[in-house]
C-alpha cells in the first residue's frame, strides 16, 4: 500500500513537472506568438495552462491532506505546483524578453532610423504614418514590416512595435532624436499616433523609450 502511494505521488509530481516545463516554453515564446497568426491559440494555451496549474494545486493539496500521515513528503507535489504558479504569475518574463529584444536589435533599428532620416526609405506622411521598411528588417517591428513615423516639433520620431493589439492597443520602442520632445507627453493624455493615450512611458537609454497603451 505504501509503495502504491509513493508511486501515485511520484506520478503526480512528474505530471506537474511536465506541465510546468511546457507552460514555461509557452511563456518564453509569448512575445513572438502574440504578434503572429497564432495569437488566439496563445490565449487558449495560457488559459489552459493557468487553469491546469490551479487544478493541480487543488488536487495535490487534497492528496497531501489525505496522505500526510501515511506517506513521507506527501506535501512535495503541492509545494512544487504552488511555487510553479507563483513563478508564472510573478516572474517578469515579458520584461526580460523585451530587454533582450531591445539590446539584440538596437543597432539594426538605428540603421532603419538613419535610412528614414536620409530618405533611403521612400515615404509620405501626408498619406499615412505607417511606413514600410525593407524585408530584411521585418523582424524589428512586430506584426507587419512597417513602423510609425511622426514629426513632433519638427523632429522625426519612429515607433517599432513590440505588440499590436486586435483593436488599438499597442506597445513598442520609440526613437526620439531630441529628448525635449518627451516633455510634452503625459500618461493617459492623447498625444499622436506614436504616443496615443499612453499608460506607460519608460526611458530605456538616450533617445530610446518604451511606450505602451495596452
mmCIF file of C-alpha atoms in Angstrom, residues 19-20 22-24 43-57 84-86 88-89:
data_model
loop_
_atom_site.group_PDB
_atom_site.id
_atom_site.type_symbol
_atom_site.label_atom_id
_atom_site.label_comp_id
_atom_site.label_asym_id
_atom_site.label_seq_id
_atom_site.Cartn_x
_atom_site.Cartn_y
_atom_site.Cartn_z
ATOM 1 C CA UNK A 19 3.058 20.734 -17.297
ATOM 2 C CA UNK A 20 5.293 23.473 -15.887
ATOM 3 C CA UNK A 22 5.583 23.075 -21.345
ATOM 4 C CA UNK A 23 3.996 26.211 -19.883
ATOM 5 C CA UNK A 24 7.400 27.869 -19.386
ATOM 6 C CA UNK A 43 -4.783 32.911 -25.364
ATOM 7 C CA UNK A 44 -6.270 29.415 -25.193
ATOM 8 C CA UNK A 45 -2.940 27.858 -24.185
ATOM 9 C CA UNK A 46 -2.420 30.471 -21.452
ATOM 10 C CA UNK A 47 -5.897 29.907 -20.029
ATOM 11 C CA UNK A 48 -5.476 26.132 -20.129
ATOM 12 C CA UNK A 49 -2.008 26.465 -18.591
ATOM 13 C CA UNK A 50 -3.091 28.554 -15.606
ATOM 14 C CA UNK A 51 -6.260 26.517 -15.147
ATOM 15 C CA UNK A 52 -4.193 23.318 -15.223
ATOM 16 C CA UNK A 53 -1.797 24.625 -12.585
ATOM 17 C CA UNK A 54 -4.725 25.691 -10.408
ATOM 18 C CA UNK A 55 -6.331 22.239 -10.713
ATOM 19 C CA UNK A 56 -3.007 20.622 -9.852
ATOM 20 C CA UNK A 57 -2.656 22.799 -6.760
ATOM 21 C CA UNK A 84 5.254 26.974 -10.097
ATOM 22 C CA UNK A 85 2.074 29.043 -10.183
ATOM 23 C CA UNK A 86 3.775 31.859 -8.236
ATOM 24 C CA UNK A 88 4.337 32.007 -13.680
ATOM 25 C CA UNK A 89 2.380 34.886 -12.155
#
